[in-house]
mmCIF file of C-alpha atoms in Angstrom:
data_model
loop_
_atom_site.group_PDB
_atom_site.id
_atom_site.type_symbol
_atom_site.label_atom_id
_atom_site.label_comp_id
_atom_site.label_asym_id
_atom_site.label_seq_id
_atom_site.Cartn_x
_atom_site.Cartn_y
_atom_site.Cartn_z
ATOM 1 C CA MET A 15 0.000 0.000 0.000
ATOM 2 C CA PRO A 16 1.445 3.437 -0.892
ATOM 3 C CA LYS A 17 2.494 5.655 1.979
ATOM 4 C CA LEU A 18 0.549 8.863 2.425
ATOM 5 C CA SER A 19 2.628 11.972 1.830
ATOM 6 C CA PRO A 20 3.750 13.504 5.121
ATOM 7 C CA LYS A 21 3.320 16.986 3.628
ATOM 8 C CA PRO A 22 -0.280 18.194 3.935
ATOM 9 C CA ILE A 23 -2.039 20.012 1.114
ATOM 10 C CA LYS A 24 -3.189 23.454 2.264
ATOM 11 C CA VAL A 25 -6.950 23.987 1.839
ATOM 12 C CA LYS A 26 -8.734 27.266 2.552
ATOM 13 C CA LEU A 27 -12.455 26.941 3.300
ATOM 14 C CA LEU A 28 -14.242 29.870 1.609
ATOM 15 C CA HIS A 29 -17.832 29.031 2.531
ATOM 16 C CA PRO A 30 -19.445 28.044 5.857
ATOM 17 C CA ASP A 31 -20.710 24.762 4.335
ATOM 18 C CA ALA A 32 -17.387 23.845 2.700
ATOM 19 C CA GLN A 33 -15.692 20.631 3.832
ATOM 20 C CA LEU A 34 -12.099 19.507 3.661
ATOM 21 C CA PRO A 35 -11.554 16.966 0.860
ATOM 22 C CA THR A 36 -11.424 13.388 2.155
ATOM 23 C CA ARG A 37 -10.250 9.919 1.147
ATOM 24 C CA ALA A 38 -12.535 6.976 1.801
ATOM 25 C CA TYR A 39 -9.571 4.562 1.945
ATOM 26 C CA ALA A 40 -5.826 5.053 2.490
ATOM 27 C CA GLY A 41 -5.011 3.703 -0.999
ATOM 28 C CA ASP A 42 -7.406 6.029 -2.868
ATOM 29 C CA ALA A 43 -5.675 8.341 -5.351
ATOM 30 C CA GLY A 44 -8.440 10.957 -5.306
ATOM 31 C CA LEU A 45 -9.660 13.302 -2.598
ATOM 32 C CA ASP A 46 -13.459 13.548 -2.562
ATOM 33 C CA LEU A 47 -14.919 17.034 -3.097
ATOM 34 C CA TYR A 48 -18.234 18.074 -1.532
ATOM 35 C CA ALA A 49 -20.934 20.299 -3.076
ATOM 36 C CA ILE A 50 -21.797 23.369 -0.984
ATOM 37 C CA GLU A 51 -25.290 23.864 -2.402
ATOM 38 C CA ASP A 52 -28.231 21.967 -3.839
ATOM 39 C CA SER A 53 -28.504 22.047 -7.619
ATOM 40 C CA ILE A 54 -30.204 20.245 -10.459
ATOM 41 C CA ILE A 55 -28.424 19.409 -13.696
ATOM 42 C CA PRO A 56 -31.057 18.811 -16.385
ATOM 43 C CA ALA A 57 -30.755 15.792 -18.683
ATOM 44 C CA GLY A 58 -28.378 16.515 -21.556
ATOM 45 C CA LYS A 59 -27.220 19.814 -20.025
ATOM 46 C CA HIS A 60 -24.308 20.973 -17.914
ATOM 47 C CA GLY A 61 -24.069 22.829 -14.634
ATOM 48 C CA LEU A 62 -21.458 24.338 -12.348
ATOM 49 C CA ILE A 63 -20.752 22.740 -8.993
ATOM 50 C CA LYS A 64 -19.147 24.843 -6.264
ATOM 51 C CA PHE A 65 -16.949 23.319 -3.577
ATOM 52 C CA GLY A 66 -16.373 26.480 -1.512
ATOM 53 C CA LEU A 67 -12.656 25.936 -1.090
ATOM 54 C CA ALA A 68 -9.280 26.884 -2.523
ATOM 55 C CA VAL A 69 -6.271 24.549 -2.603
ATOM 56 C CA GLU A 70 -2.540 25.243 -2.620
ATOM 57 C CA ILE A 71 -1.149 22.492 -4.819
ATOM 58 C CA PRO A 72 2.642 22.166 -4.435
ATOM 59 C CA GLU A 73 4.859 23.474 -7.234
ATOM 60 C CA GLY A 74 5.639 20.729 -9.756
ATOM 61 C CA TYR A 75 2.205 19.154 -9.300
ATOM 62 C CA VAL A 76 -1.174 19.644 -10.963
ATOM 63 C CA GLY A 77 -4.669 18.800 -9.776
ATOM 64 C CA PHE A 78 -7.297 17.106 -11.921
ATOM 65 C CA ILE A 79 -10.954 17.234 -10.923
ATOM 66 C CA LYS A 80 -12.344 13.898 -12.086
ATOM 67 C CA ASP A 81 -15.579 11.899 -11.975
ATOM 68 C CA ARG A 82 -16.327 9.812 -8.921
ATOM 69 C CA GLY A 83 -17.311 6.298 -9.951
ATOM 70 C CA SER A 84 -20.820 6.573 -8.542
ATOM 71 C CA MET A 85 -21.480 9.827 -10.392
ATOM 72 C CA GLY A 86 -20.136 8.472 -13.683
ATOM 73 C CA ARG A 87 -22.458 5.468 -13.427
ATOM 74 C CA SER A 88 -25.331 7.957 -13.066
ATOM 75 C CA GLY A 89 -24.333 9.746 -16.290
ATOM 76 C CA LEU A 90 -22.712 12.761 -14.611
ATOM 77 C CA HIS A 91 -19.229 13.641 -15.878
ATOM 78 C CA VAL A 92 -16.711 16.387 -15.128
ATOM 79 C CA ILE A 93 -15.762 18.603 -18.082
ATOM 80 C CA GLY A 94 -12.230 20.009 -17.968
ATOM 81 C CA GLY A 95 -10.940 20.249 -14.439
ATOM 82 C CA VAL A 96 -7.207 21.048 -14.674
ATOM 83 C CA MET A 97 -6.118 22.915 -11.526
ATOM 84 C CA ASP A 98 -2.675 24.525 -11.814
ATOM 85 C CA SER A 99 -0.436 24.884 -8.769
ATOM 86 C CA ASN A 100 -0.435 28.692 -9.033
ATOM 87 C CA TYR A 101 -4.269 28.979 -8.927
ATOM 88 C CA ARG A 102 -5.591 30.164 -5.558
ATOM 89 C CA GLY A 103 -9.270 30.775 -6.356
ATOM 90 C CA GLU A 104 -12.378 28.782 -5.507
ATOM 91 C CA TYR A 105 -12.582 25.291 -6.950
ATOM 92 C CA ILE A 106 -15.628 24.918 -9.191
ATOM 93 C CA CYS A 107 -16.259 22.229 -11.773
ATOM 94 C CA SER A 108 -18.491 21.958 -14.789
ATOM 95 C CA MET A 109 -20.437 18.709 -15.035
ATOM 96 C CA ILE A 110 -22.519 17.361 -17.896
ATOM 97 C CA ASN A 111 -25.524 15.132 -17.359
ATOM 98 C CA ALA A 112 -25.381 12.519 -20.127
ATOM 99 C CA SER A 113 -28.412 10.652 -18.769
ATOM 100 C CA ASP A 114 -32.060 10.896 -19.841
ATOM 101 C CA SER A 115 -33.248 12.365 -16.532
ATOM 102 C CA ASP A 116 -32.496 15.395 -14.418
ATOM 103 C CA TYR A 117 -29.950 14.811 -11.653
ATOM 104 C CA LYS A 118 -30.244 16.428 -8.235
ATOM 105 C CA ILE A 119 -27.030 17.197 -6.395
ATOM 106 C CA GLU A 120 -27.534 17.776 -2.693
ATOM 107 C CA LYS A 121 -25.433 20.024 -0.491
ATOM 108 C CA GLY A 122 -22.781 17.974 1.294
ATOM 109 C CA HIS A 123 -22.661 15.164 -1.276
ATOM 110 C CA ARG A 124 -19.348 14.001 -2.703
ATOM 111 C CA VAL A 125 -19.637 14.807 -6.397
ATOM 112 C CA ALA A 126 -16.081 14.752 -7.786
ATOM 113 C CA GLN A 127 -12.533 13.898 -6.775
ATOM 114 C CA LEU A 128 -9.273 15.819 -6.875
ATOM 115 C CA VAL A 129 -6.287 13.797 -8.106
ATOM 116 C CA ILE A 130 -2.897 15.480 -7.624
ATOM 117 C CA LEU A 131 0.009 14.326 -9.817
ATOM 118 C CA PRO A 132 3.505 15.526 -10.754
ATOM 119 C CA TYR A 133 3.808 16.977 -14.236
ATOM 120 C CA PHE A 134 6.505 17.245 -16.901
ATOM 121 C CA THR A 135 8.079 20.711 -17.061
ATOM 122 C CA GLY A 136 10.146 20.401 -20.244
ATOM 123 C CA LEU A 137 9.546 22.642 -23.246
ATOM 124 C CA PRO A 138 8.560 21.505 -26.753
ATOM 125 C CA SER A 139 11.358 21.338 -29.316
ATOM 126 C CA GLU A 140 10.675 21.036 -33.044
ATOM 127 C CA ALA A 141 12.061 17.861 -34.630
ATOM 128 C CA ASP A 142 12.248 16.611 -38.214
ATOM 129 C CA GLU A 143 11.922 12.984 -37.087
ATOM 130 C CA LEU A 144 10.562 11.127 -34.060
ATOM 131 C CA SER A 145 12.006 7.893 -32.704
ATOM 132 C CA GLU A 146 10.381 4.611 -33.718
ATOM 133 C CA SER A 147 7.997 2.869 -31.320
ATOM 134 C CA GLU A 148 6.131 -0.422 -31.347
ATOM 135 C CA ARG A 149 2.800 1.379 -31.742
ATOM 136 C CA GLY A 150 3.971 3.906 -34.322
ATOM 137 C CA GLU A 151 1.095 5.932 -35.791
ATOM 138 C CA LYS A 152 -1.703 3.484 -34.956
ATOM 139 C CA ARG A 153 -4.732 5.262 -33.521
ATOM 140 C CA TYR A 154 -7.781 4.226 -31.504
ATOM 141 C CA ALA A 155 -8.301 0.518 -30.808
ATOM 142 C CA SER A 156 -4.915 -0.260 -32.345
ATOM 143 C CA SER A 157 -4.273 -3.060 -29.845
ATOM 144 C CA GLY A 158 -7.538 -4.862 -30.610
ATOM 145 C CA LYS A 159 -10.941 -4.985 -28.961
#
């Protein structure tokens, strides 16, 4: 089981109903994010979900707001969700409801998860040729079904 980082992630609660992100299990990669207000996302539409908090992600890392499994099974998916380490504003995510019925999000429910990962800091460099690889230029489903 991976060890939890001894360095805490600083979180500023911006709203009286905001909650610190949590992990259900020690091995979970994502930190659950909680909605601070009730909202309805109509079928086939998108809506903004507020978490009422700001996060100080360490330099050299990036946060991704991602679907929680239970929400994805219900047809609710996060759109975008890249949180740079230099951003200090309120975390909000856009979600689309891909189901055929309206979805009610209740205040205090875990609706998304924040996954924090290191990122590559190199710069692009133009090249005339790229190295060979086993996959080459094969696109989607190139390894079979």
